[in-house]
Amino acid sequence: MEVSFAREIESLRLHAGQAFHGEGILAITKALLQSGVAYVGGYQGAPVSHLLDVMVQARPYLDELGVHVEACANEASAAAMLGASIHYPLRGAVTWKSIVGTNVASDALSNLSSPGVKGGALIVVGEDYGEGASVIQERTHAYALKSTMCLIDPRPDLEVMVRMVEEGFRLSEASNMPCILELRIRACHVRGSFVAKDNVAPAISKRALMENPAAFDYMRLAHPPVTFRHEKLKGDERIPAARKYIVDNALNELMPGRRADVGIIVQGGLYNALVRSLQQLGLADAFGASEIPLLVLNVTYPLVPEQVADFCIGKDKVLVVEEGQPEYIEQEIATLLRRRDIQTRLHGKDVLPAGGEYTVETISRGLAQFAGADGGWLAALDARRKEAAALLPQPLPNRPPGFCIGCPERPVFSALKLAQQAIGPVHIAADIGCHAFGTFEPFSMGHSILGYGMSLASRAGVSPVMQRRTLAVMGDGGFWHNGLLTGVQSALFNGDDAVLLIFKNGYSSATGTQELISTPHEHARAASADKGESLVHTNRTIEATLQGLGVQWLRTVHTYDVAHVKKTLEDAFTSDFNGLKVIVAEGECQLERQRRIKPWIASLLKKGERVVRVKYGVDEDVCNGDHACIRLSGCPTLTLKDNPDPLKVDPVATVIDGCVGCGLCGENAHAATLCPSFYRAEVVQNPRWHERLFQSIRGAVVRALQPA
């Protein structure tokens, strides 16, 4: 049961003249359909997950248009889909999170860019860079340079973003180059409106099939010797064609200003932050009209030398506002100015930080230095921060992210913590996914993260030189994305002696709980009378695949059974079996479980039916106040409160509202032999008549036994 995008899907049906209101990434999705896209693929990942999520759920409508949608196994398979546009006049779009997804897709992108494309090929990447990012901080720009792909970085305005999708396809077709559409986190979530156009059914599609394949053309293959000709075509024909299209269609925007002595060249995606900075410094009015002329690069590669030169000529100095490092744009502009002997002084990373997100404050500090503007608001901001810091007796503690309440992966890390007390510390190769939260307190486990599904492969150099066996952790999403081949197949082929722990929660949870090949089947869900029952065990695809590949030591455990998980881990590390040992830890993603059972429970209550919910609590009279339960669990609902006993100063543990009744606190107390202060209670709603009677009798007896 994935998140429903029914309302968003309806906005895809808007006709010409109707107003679209919504987020940037949904506007991009609508723009693809307006552009006559024939096929769409991708791999989910913030901040562009909703594009593919909406497309997948909108399949019935897309079938009417003849648009094919594919949820790909990884970014490489998504990029390979664009091969359809090499021979055929098909417009295709793929999407993923960057920079990590682009790394995975790079081989296919290189082999796509060499022969070039006939139909427009658009790659919509979420540039996951800056404060809200969840991946390594690198830039997609390098791939555009390396493989000679156009790079579009649209101004975060829905009208501009939609136009750049449409122009991106045409730019790709005019230059025979794939185009990357780069969307930062803020651009994906910016809200606005634009006037919609009718969706365009592709001329060749699922509903209008081609009779014959294209004729064989060796020039369309990324294979020597024609790859040498491809390299010449990039510089002699494709880049000049792209530059001509950029100029002829005014893709970059020139915004005049009254100060003719200075200028600013800015990436389109940073325009909103730059204008806000100009306003704060008194260099732009409330409507965004700047006193300093701006050249807004909605296309950051290739640059148009004549356009940049004309902007710089006659100015004393120009500032390049370019987020991230290295400063590819600034270096290219510096080169073209020197070659033309243009003496305009160029500034950029000398006044702005080399790396990190360019927030309004960050840009303002560099801009104030460049333009000699009054930075009084920055000084006032610094003063307020000092005042706030002085009011704190000590710095506030860090609050790292953690597992969701009731997450099935938390119990495994509790068991691993206990297992290491018996066997000693082990090298743990971590991975991308929800389980990466195990690297934070109170677990702090993981020696490396080398990529999605790469944990087992990343321990290959450590295992031979370590006395104890190493442990690799990955989720079911990572297993299917990359771990099966790069990890399991390699370990089996080389006869490696290691332990692999696979979290089988049934979904690709960290990217938005998308379904996998190992997701519980819908017919199993429909056949279950108890909608709260976890059915991840009904799909044995992971286990069958491992056995088919030759894994001999395979165990399946239930994640919430901490004692059993602990014993299984100890068995894996001490077994006489020499080879790959795999533990599959089953436990349904709690978010998905709650999405399913909350409407079900609400429907039962509405019908007046009996509902039983489990809650856990702490007997404050028994709690000894050592808080070992918290250090072993880290559950957000297990916290502290003042001790009600006036003779005791240590706070006691307590379970607050929000508990989903997973039972981990009690399991940990049992497995680790902690104080027996936890209790389990059943909350009965709409009880039956005899339950009400028994409760009244029990209450009367308890009151009678209590002292007056």
XYZ file of C-alpha atoms in Angstrom, residues 121-691:
571
model
C 16.080 12.628 -24.324
C 15.527 14.387 -20.990
C 17.097 13.308 -17.689
C 15.324 14.890 -14.720
C 17.691 14.748 -11.745
C 17.092 15.895 -8.207
C 20.261 17.788 -7.313
C 20.358 16.637 -3.689
C 22.813 19.290 -2.545
C 22.826 21.536 0.486
C 21.114 21.723 3.871
C 18.379 19.173 3.211
C 20.549 16.687 1.312
C 20.916 13.026 2.222
C 23.869 12.074 0.010
C 27.482 13.008 -0.686
C 27.924 16.618 -1.781
C 28.959 16.569 -5.425
C 27.645 18.178 -8.596
C 25.928 16.735 -11.649
C 27.666 19.421 -13.721
C 30.757 17.229 -14.034
C 28.799 14.560 -15.915
C 27.406 17.093 -18.375
C 30.948 18.230 -19.124
C 32.410 14.727 -19.285
C 29.817 13.202 -21.588
C 28.781 16.383 -23.457
C 25.173 16.597 -22.365
C 23.218 19.828 -22.138
C 22.562 20.906 -18.541
C 19.404 22.885 -17.796
C 19.148 24.601 -14.398
C 15.789 26.399 -14.551
C 14.805 29.448 -12.574
C 12.529 28.213 -9.720
C 9.322 29.568 -11.186
C 6.709 27.094 -12.395
C 6.176 28.847 -15.738
C 9.923 28.836 -16.423
C 10.354 25.250 -15.232
C 7.543 23.999 -17.458
C 8.897 25.906 -20.429
C 12.369 24.455 -19.871
C 10.974 20.920 -20.004
C 9.390 21.655 -23.374
C 12.501 23.480 -24.619
C 14.705 20.721 -23.238
C 13.213 18.162 -25.592
C 13.595 20.522 -28.540
C 17.159 21.421 -27.526
C 18.006 17.724 -27.355
C 16.583 17.131 -30.820
C 18.264 20.200 -32.319
C 21.703 19.262 -30.962
C 21.374 15.437 -30.889
C 22.561 15.659 -27.278
C 20.773 14.263 -24.208
C 19.673 17.017 -21.838
C 19.866 16.948 -18.056
C 17.217 18.970 -16.222
C 18.703 19.739 -12.806
C 16.276 20.497 -9.982
C 17.468 21.507 -6.534
C 15.548 20.556 -3.408
C 13.892 23.963 -3.142
C 12.917 23.976 -6.829
C 11.196 20.600 -6.474
C 9.083 21.867 -3.595
C 8.499 25.473 -4.701
C 4.799 26.127 -5.122
C 3.135 28.219 -7.760
C 0.873 28.140 -10.784
C 0.937 28.193 -14.557
C -1.568 28.005 -17.395
C -1.733 24.422 -18.601
C -1.712 23.141 -22.165
C -3.332 20.036 -23.555
C -1.370 16.834 -23.161
C 0.105 15.552 -26.423
C -0.188 11.894 -27.345
C 3.118 10.782 -28.907
C 3.027 10.014 -32.636
C 4.716 6.658 -31.995
C 3.500 4.970 -28.847
C 1.910 1.927 -27.255
C -1.259 2.902 -29.132
C 0.489 3.698 -32.453
C 3.053 0.982 -33.036
C 5.967 1.024 -35.487
C 5.747 -1.616 -38.175
C 9.497 -2.166 -38.682
C 12.705 -1.475 -36.754
C 15.197 1.145 -37.890
C 17.749 0.178 -40.524
C 21.131 -0.911 -39.250
C 23.459 2.066 -38.796
C 26.873 1.420 -37.284
C 27.237 5.147 -36.540
C 24.501 4.733 -33.942
C 26.596 2.322 -31.888
C 28.962 3.416 -29.112
C 31.719 1.224 -30.480
C 35.097 1.874 -32.081
C 36.002 3.048 -34.621
C 32.894 5.275 -34.907
C 33.381 6.576 -31.349
C 36.287 8.673 -32.688
C 33.905 10.283 -35.172
C 31.393 10.840 -32.384
C 34.010 12.786 -30.437
C 34.524 15.085 -33.419
C 30.790 15.557 -33.878
C 30.419 16.736 -30.298
C 32.690 19.718 -30.811
C 32.075 20.414 -34.500
C 28.299 20.057 -34.745
C 26.426 19.259 -31.538
C 27.698 21.992 -29.200
C 27.414 24.731 -31.880
C 23.856 23.565 -32.633
C 22.990 23.664 -28.936
C 24.424 27.170 -28.557
C 22.463 28.401 -31.570
C 19.221 26.999 -30.155
C 19.919 28.564 -26.746
C 20.364 32.012 -28.301
C 17.582 31.761 -30.889
C 15.044 30.746 -28.259
C 16.312 32.998 -25.444
C 16.691 30.147 -22.961
C 19.029 32.267 -20.831
C 17.532 35.483 -19.479
C 19.105 38.929 -19.452
C 17.640 41.189 -16.785
C 18.746 44.809 -17.044
C 19.722 47.078 -14.159
C 20.669 50.740 -13.821
C 24.232 50.036 -12.618
C 26.162 49.556 -15.845
C 29.559 49.128 -14.156
C 28.838 45.745 -12.546
C 26.949 42.556 -13.347
C 26.010 39.170 -11.912
C 25.953 35.838 -13.750
C 23.881 33.320 -11.819
C 22.750 29.730 -12.217
C 19.019 29.699 -12.893
C 18.312 27.528 -9.874
C 19.846 30.134 -7.545
C 17.866 33.068 -8.928
C 15.279 33.245 -6.134
C 17.921 33.234 -3.392
C 19.978 35.858 -5.249
C 17.007 38.202 -5.674
C 16.139 37.875 -1.998
C 19.728 38.724 -1.137
C 19.618 41.778 -3.398
C 16.418 42.876 -1.669
C 17.955 42.461 1.775
C 20.915 44.604 0.718
C 18.725 47.302 -0.851
C 19.809 46.398 -4.393
C 16.407 45.196 -5.627
C 12.841 46.350 -5.084
C 9.989 44.328 -3.609
C 9.084 42.983 -7.059
C 12.581 41.611 -7.669
C 13.785 44.263 -10.118
C 17.554 44.413 -9.579
C 19.762 47.490 -9.754
C 22.578 45.224 -10.961
C 22.172 43.628 -14.419
C 21.712 39.850 -14.257
C 22.491 37.083 -16.733
C 20.398 34.119 -15.592
C 21.771 30.849 -16.946
C 18.829 28.516 -17.334
C 21.250 26.444 -19.412
C 24.576 26.132 -17.616
C 26.172 23.858 -20.218
C 27.077 24.589 -22.873
C 27.691 28.261 -22.225
C 27.395 30.634 -25.182
C 30.749 32.512 -25.329
C 29.346 35.462 -27.290
C 26.468 35.866 -24.844
C 28.761 35.891 -21.830
C 31.292 38.177 -23.507
C 28.638 40.719 -24.532
C 27.355 40.786 -20.951
C 30.827 41.401 -19.504
C 32.133 43.988 -21.992
C 32.121 47.506 -20.543
C 31.696 46.406 -16.950
C 34.326 46.930 -14.259
C 33.556 43.629 -12.557
C 31.210 40.676 -12.730
C 30.229 38.228 -10.001
C 29.569 34.569 -10.833
C 27.130 33.004 -8.372
C 27.797 29.264 -8.744
C 26.905 26.770 -6.045
C 29.278 23.920 -5.233
C 32.773 23.025 -6.240
C 34.784 22.987 -8.440
C 33.695 26.279 -10.002
C 33.213 24.903 -13.523
C 31.241 27.899 -14.820
C 33.551 30.502 -13.311
C 36.629 28.793 -14.760
C 35.067 28.590 -18.217
C 34.041 32.248 -18.121
C 37.527 33.249 -16.969
C 39.027 31.361 -19.905
C 36.756 32.882 -22.541
C 37.307 36.424 -21.174
C 41.083 36.020 -21.331
C 40.965 34.593 -24.842
C 38.993 37.645 -25.969
C 41.221 39.993 -23.980
C 38.214 41.339 -22.056
C 39.596 43.026 -18.945
C 36.473 42.856 -16.797
C 37.428 41.630 -13.312
C 35.822 38.322 -12.469
C 34.725 37.414 -8.941
C 33.085 34.332 -7.541
C 34.677 31.891 -5.157
C 36.977 34.643 -3.873
C 33.991 36.255 -2.085
C 31.633 33.274 -1.860
C 32.260 29.931 -0.119
C 33.788 27.146 -2.183
C 31.200 24.578 -1.071
C 27.862 24.287 0.662
C 24.375 25.527 -0.127
C 24.080 29.134 -1.215
C 21.377 30.350 1.147
C 20.206 33.952 1.178
C 22.573 34.722 4.046
C 25.534 33.078 2.332
C 24.966 34.922 -0.935
C 24.390 38.193 0.917
C 27.758 38.043 2.645
C 29.590 37.649 -0.652
C 27.349 40.091 -2.485
C 27.849 42.812 0.142
C 31.607 42.504 -0.314
C 31.332 42.501 -4.111
C 28.895 45.408 -4.470
C 30.046 47.450 -1.463
C 26.504 47.309 -0.127
C 25.381 47.977 3.413
C 25.433 44.651 5.221
C 23.727 46.023 8.323
C 21.139 43.242 8.476
C 23.958 40.679 8.508
C 25.617 42.451 11.429
C 22.286 42.538 13.256
C 21.828 38.832 12.542
C 25.252 38.035 13.991
C 24.466 40.121 17.063
C 21.189 38.273 17.668
C 22.979 34.948 17.428
C 25.516 36.036 20.010
C 22.734 37.199 22.320
C 20.915 33.885 21.942
C 24.115 31.933 22.602
C 24.762 33.964 25.750
C 21.347 32.992 27.118
C 22.192 29.295 26.938
C 24.231 27.895 29.842
C 25.640 25.328 27.403
C 25.184 24.525 23.705
C 22.055 22.618 22.816
C 22.703 18.913 22.222
C 22.642 17.559 18.696
C 19.383 15.908 17.674
C 20.267 13.458 14.914
C 17.490 11.762 12.934
C 16.445 8.288 13.965
C 14.227 5.361 13.168
C 10.467 5.855 13.027
C 8.423 4.825 16.057
C 7.996 1.069 15.880
C 10.459 0.665 13.002
C 11.233 -3.054 12.529
C 14.922 -2.316 11.998
C 15.564 -0.850 15.456
C 15.191 -4.222 17.246
C 17.905 -5.773 15.075
C 20.410 -3.112 16.082
C 19.447 -3.685 19.713
C 20.113 -7.405 19.193
C 23.402 -6.626 17.433
C 24.447 -4.459 20.358
C 23.767 -7.342 22.742
C 25.436 -9.913 20.467
C 28.665 -7.926 20.400
C 28.814 -8.113 24.181
C 29.204 -11.885 23.782
C 31.357 -12.178 20.650
C 33.252 -8.881 20.750
C 33.153 -5.888 18.392
C 32.844 -6.582 14.678
C 33.497 -4.578 11.530
C 30.120 -3.428 10.176
C 29.757 -2.329 6.558
C 26.693 -0.080 6.470
C 24.568 0.807 3.464
C 22.122 3.343 2.076
C 18.586 3.063 3.465
C 16.581 3.488 6.654
C 19.031 1.194 8.438
C 21.681 3.903 8.003
C 20.028 5.531 11.040
C 21.818 2.801 12.981
C 24.964 4.884 12.548
C 23.498 7.447 14.959
C 23.047 7.222 18.719
C 22.281 5.095 20.616
C 23.720 2.448 18.250
C 26.608 4.214 16.435
C 27.243 1.193 14.199
C 28.845 1.271 10.771
C 32.395 1.668 9.518
C 31.636 2.636 5.912
C 28.870 3.515 3.465
C 30.051 2.992 -0.114
C 26.769 3.106 -2.009
C 23.303 1.652 -2.331
C 23.555 -2.129 -2.002
C 27.366 -2.007 -1.814
C 27.852 -2.981 1.830
C 28.759 -6.634 1.222
C 31.186 -5.680 -1.533
C 32.746 -2.944 0.613
C 33.849 -5.381 3.333
C 35.731 -7.612 0.844
C 39.067 -5.963 1.601
C 38.517 -6.106 5.351
C 37.390 -9.724 5.806
C 40.743 -11.365 4.960
C 42.639 -9.302 7.540
C 40.128 -9.420 10.403
C 40.133 -12.040 13.174
C 36.344 -11.968 13.514
C 33.924 -12.229 10.649
C 32.656 -8.982 9.209
C 29.024 -7.971 8.973
C 27.359 -6.283 6.001
C 23.947 -4.663 6.407
C 21.563 -3.829 3.582
C 17.849 -3.454 2.996
C 15.651 -5.226 0.487
C 15.736 -2.098 -1.678
C 19.539 -2.113 -1.740
C 19.584 -5.853 -2.331
C 17.592 -5.532 -5.555
C 19.240 -2.267 -6.606
C 22.849 -3.458 -6.524
C 23.562 -5.843 -3.669
C 22.578 -9.084 -5.378
C 25.248 -8.911 -8.091
C 28.000 -6.690 -6.693
C 27.757 -8.222 -3.235
C 26.234 -11.695 -3.029
C 27.412 -13.003 -6.411
C 30.933 -11.711 -5.832
C 31.132 -13.149 -2.295
C 29.942 -16.565 -3.477
C 32.266 -16.586 -6.480
C 35.277 -15.773 -4.293
C 34.261 -18.074 -1.426
C 34.227 -15.211 1.081
C 33.555 -15.970 4.736
C 31.276 -13.148 5.886
C 27.850 -12.381 7.345
C 25.142 -10.510 5.420
C 22.093 -9.099 7.195
C 19.190 -8.185 4.896
C 16.326 -6.100 6.268
C 13.170 -7.332 4.593
C 10.511 -4.745 5.370
C 8.672 -5.225 2.086
C 9.282 -1.799 0.513
C 11.921 0.638 -0.607
C 11.093 2.612 2.510
C 13.761 5.324 2.621
C 12.784 6.602 -0.832
C 9.061 6.786 -0.094
C 7.871 3.198 0.515
C 7.717 2.215 -3.141
C 6.911 -1.392 -3.902
C 9.569 -3.965 -4.823
C 9.544 -7.377 -6.423
C 9.584 -8.714 -2.836
C 6.619 -6.626 -1.643
C 3.721 -8.740 -0.224
C 1.255 -9.616 -2.954
C -2.075 -7.840 -2.999
C -4.010 -11.114 -3.088
C -2.328 -12.161 0.172
C -3.338 -8.854 1.730
C -6.912 -9.206 0.526
C -7.131 -12.754 1.871
C -5.976 -11.749 5.352
C -8.793 -11.147 7.802
C -6.435 -9.257 10.147
C -5.392 -6.118 8.280
C -2.798 -5.443 10.960
C -0.955 -8.673 10.228
C 2.515 -8.321 8.679
C 2.650 -10.299 5.464
C 6.256 -9.747 4.394
C 6.801 -13.455 5.043
C 4.364 -14.360 2.265
C 6.766 -13.191 -0.455
C 9.871 -15.430 -0.493
C 11.506 -13.914 -3.566
C 14.665 -12.829 -1.707
C 15.137 -16.209 -0.055
C 14.472 -18.093 -3.289
C 16.932 -15.909 -5.172
C 19.646 -16.448 -2.583
C 19.121 -20.191 -2.597
C 19.095 -20.265 -6.386
C 22.390 -18.427 -6.443
C 23.950 -20.975 -4.114
C 23.713 -19.548 -0.587
C 23.884 -22.532 1.780
C 23.710 -20.872 5.217
C 20.426 -18.941 5.244
C 18.298 -18.008 8.256
C 15.083 -15.996 8.455
C 14.199 -14.193 11.703
C 11.396 -11.949 12.926
C 12.933 -8.579 13.764
C 10.919 -7.942 16.950
C 12.092 -11.203 18.535
C 15.258 -9.637 19.933
C 16.463 -12.713 21.805
C 16.160 -14.921 18.715
C 17.845 -12.335 16.465
C 20.680 -12.042 18.990
C 21.171 -15.814 19.051
C 21.087 -16.040 15.252
C 23.731 -13.324 14.951
C 25.946 -15.128 17.440
C 25.476 -18.379 15.506
C 26.487 -16.664 12.264
C 29.668 -15.234 13.770
C 30.697 -18.478 15.486
C 29.480 -21.106 12.997
C 31.909 -23.708 11.671
C 30.515 -23.104 8.192
C 33.105 -21.332 6.038
C 31.304 -19.198 3.478
C 28.655 -16.531 3.088
C 26.052 -16.588 5.857
C 22.847 -14.628 5.225
C 20.267 -13.550 7.798
C 16.970 -12.219 6.440
C 15.286 -10.085 9.095
C 11.554 -9.823 8.397
C 9.430 -6.997 9.718
C 6.995 -4.805 7.790
C 7.745 -1.100 7.424
C 5.808 0.535 10.264
C 4.784 3.517 8.135
C 3.130 1.220 5.640
C 1.529 -0.790 8.427
C 0.046 2.326 10.015
C -1.214 3.607 6.658
C -3.051 0.332 6.269
C -4.449 -0.279 9.739
C -5.496 3.249 10.729
C -8.274 3.480 8.117
C -9.227 -0.128 8.902
C -9.523 0.577 12.656
C -11.434 3.789 11.971
C -13.915 1.856 9.836
C -14.407 -0.739 12.592
C -15.025 1.938 15.217
C -17.466 3.691 12.930
C -19.436 0.453 12.657
C -19.341 0.020 16.436
C -17.211 -3.109 16.301
C -14.815 -4.204 19.036
C -11.227 -2.989 18.579
C -8.229 -3.965 20.717
C -5.038 -1.914 20.653
C -1.845 -2.802 22.491
C -0.018 -0.178 24.528
C 3.136 -0.462 26.594
C 4.091 1.431 29.710
C 6.573 1.636 32.580
C 5.715 0.965 36.217
C 7.365 3.957 37.838
C 7.476 2.202 41.212
C 9.635 -0.584 39.717
C 11.837 1.473 37.359
C 15.336 1.694 38.857
C 16.291 4.832 36.887
C 19.430 3.523 35.157
C 17.869 4.136 31.684
C 19.574 1.135 30.081
C 16.314 0.504 28.226
C 16.655 3.864 26.457
C 20.308 3.294 25.566
C 19.399 -0.073 24.060
C 16.341 1.108 22.148
C 16.390 4.769 21.199
C 12.625 4.717 20.597
C 11.271 8.306 20.497
C 8.296 7.322 22.663
C 10.522 5.878 25.387
C 11.728 8.915 27.300
C 12.125 10.358 30.817
C 9.953 12.082 33.377
C 10.480 13.309 36.920
C 10.518 10.590 39.563
C 7.279 10.712 41.580
C 9.155 9.411 44.622
C 10.416 12.492 46.553
C 13.269 10.411 47.983
C 14.670 9.575 44.521
C 16.369 12.136 42.302
C 16.913 10.082 39.123
C 14.137 10.483 36.530
C 12.210 7.383 35.561
C 11.497 6.010 32.102
C 8.072 6.526 30.611
C 6.246 5.652 27.391
C 4.510 8.689 25.918
C 1.655 8.992 23.434
C 2.656 7.847 19.987
C 3.549 4.301 20.982
C 2.417 1.914 18.259
C 2.662 -1.181 20.448
C 5.572 -2.870 18.681
C 6.768 -4.353 21.980
C 10.470 -3.651 21.523
C 10.870 -2.138 24.996
C 9.664 -5.340 26.628
C 11.669 -7.541 24.259
C 14.841 -5.620 25.083
C 14.159 -5.843 28.811
C 13.788 -9.606 28.466
C 16.754 -10.201 26.133
C 19.135 -7.981 28.120
C 17.741 -8.926 31.555
C 16.862 -5.354 32.466
C 14.586 -4.263 35.307
C 11.067 -5.726 34.965
C 9.299 -2.363 34.891
C 7.578 -2.640 31.507
C 3.985 -3.745 31.269
C 1.698 -4.557 28.360
C -1.871 -3.293 28.318
C -4.750 -3.843 25.945
C -7.013 -0.895 25.228
C -10.458 -2.162 24.272
C -12.821 0.110 22.371
C -16.472 -0.795 21.914
C -16.157 -3.631 24.488
C -18.770 -6.335 24.712
C -21.296 -6.476 27.561
C -19.503 -9.185 29.532
C -16.195 -7.247 29.303
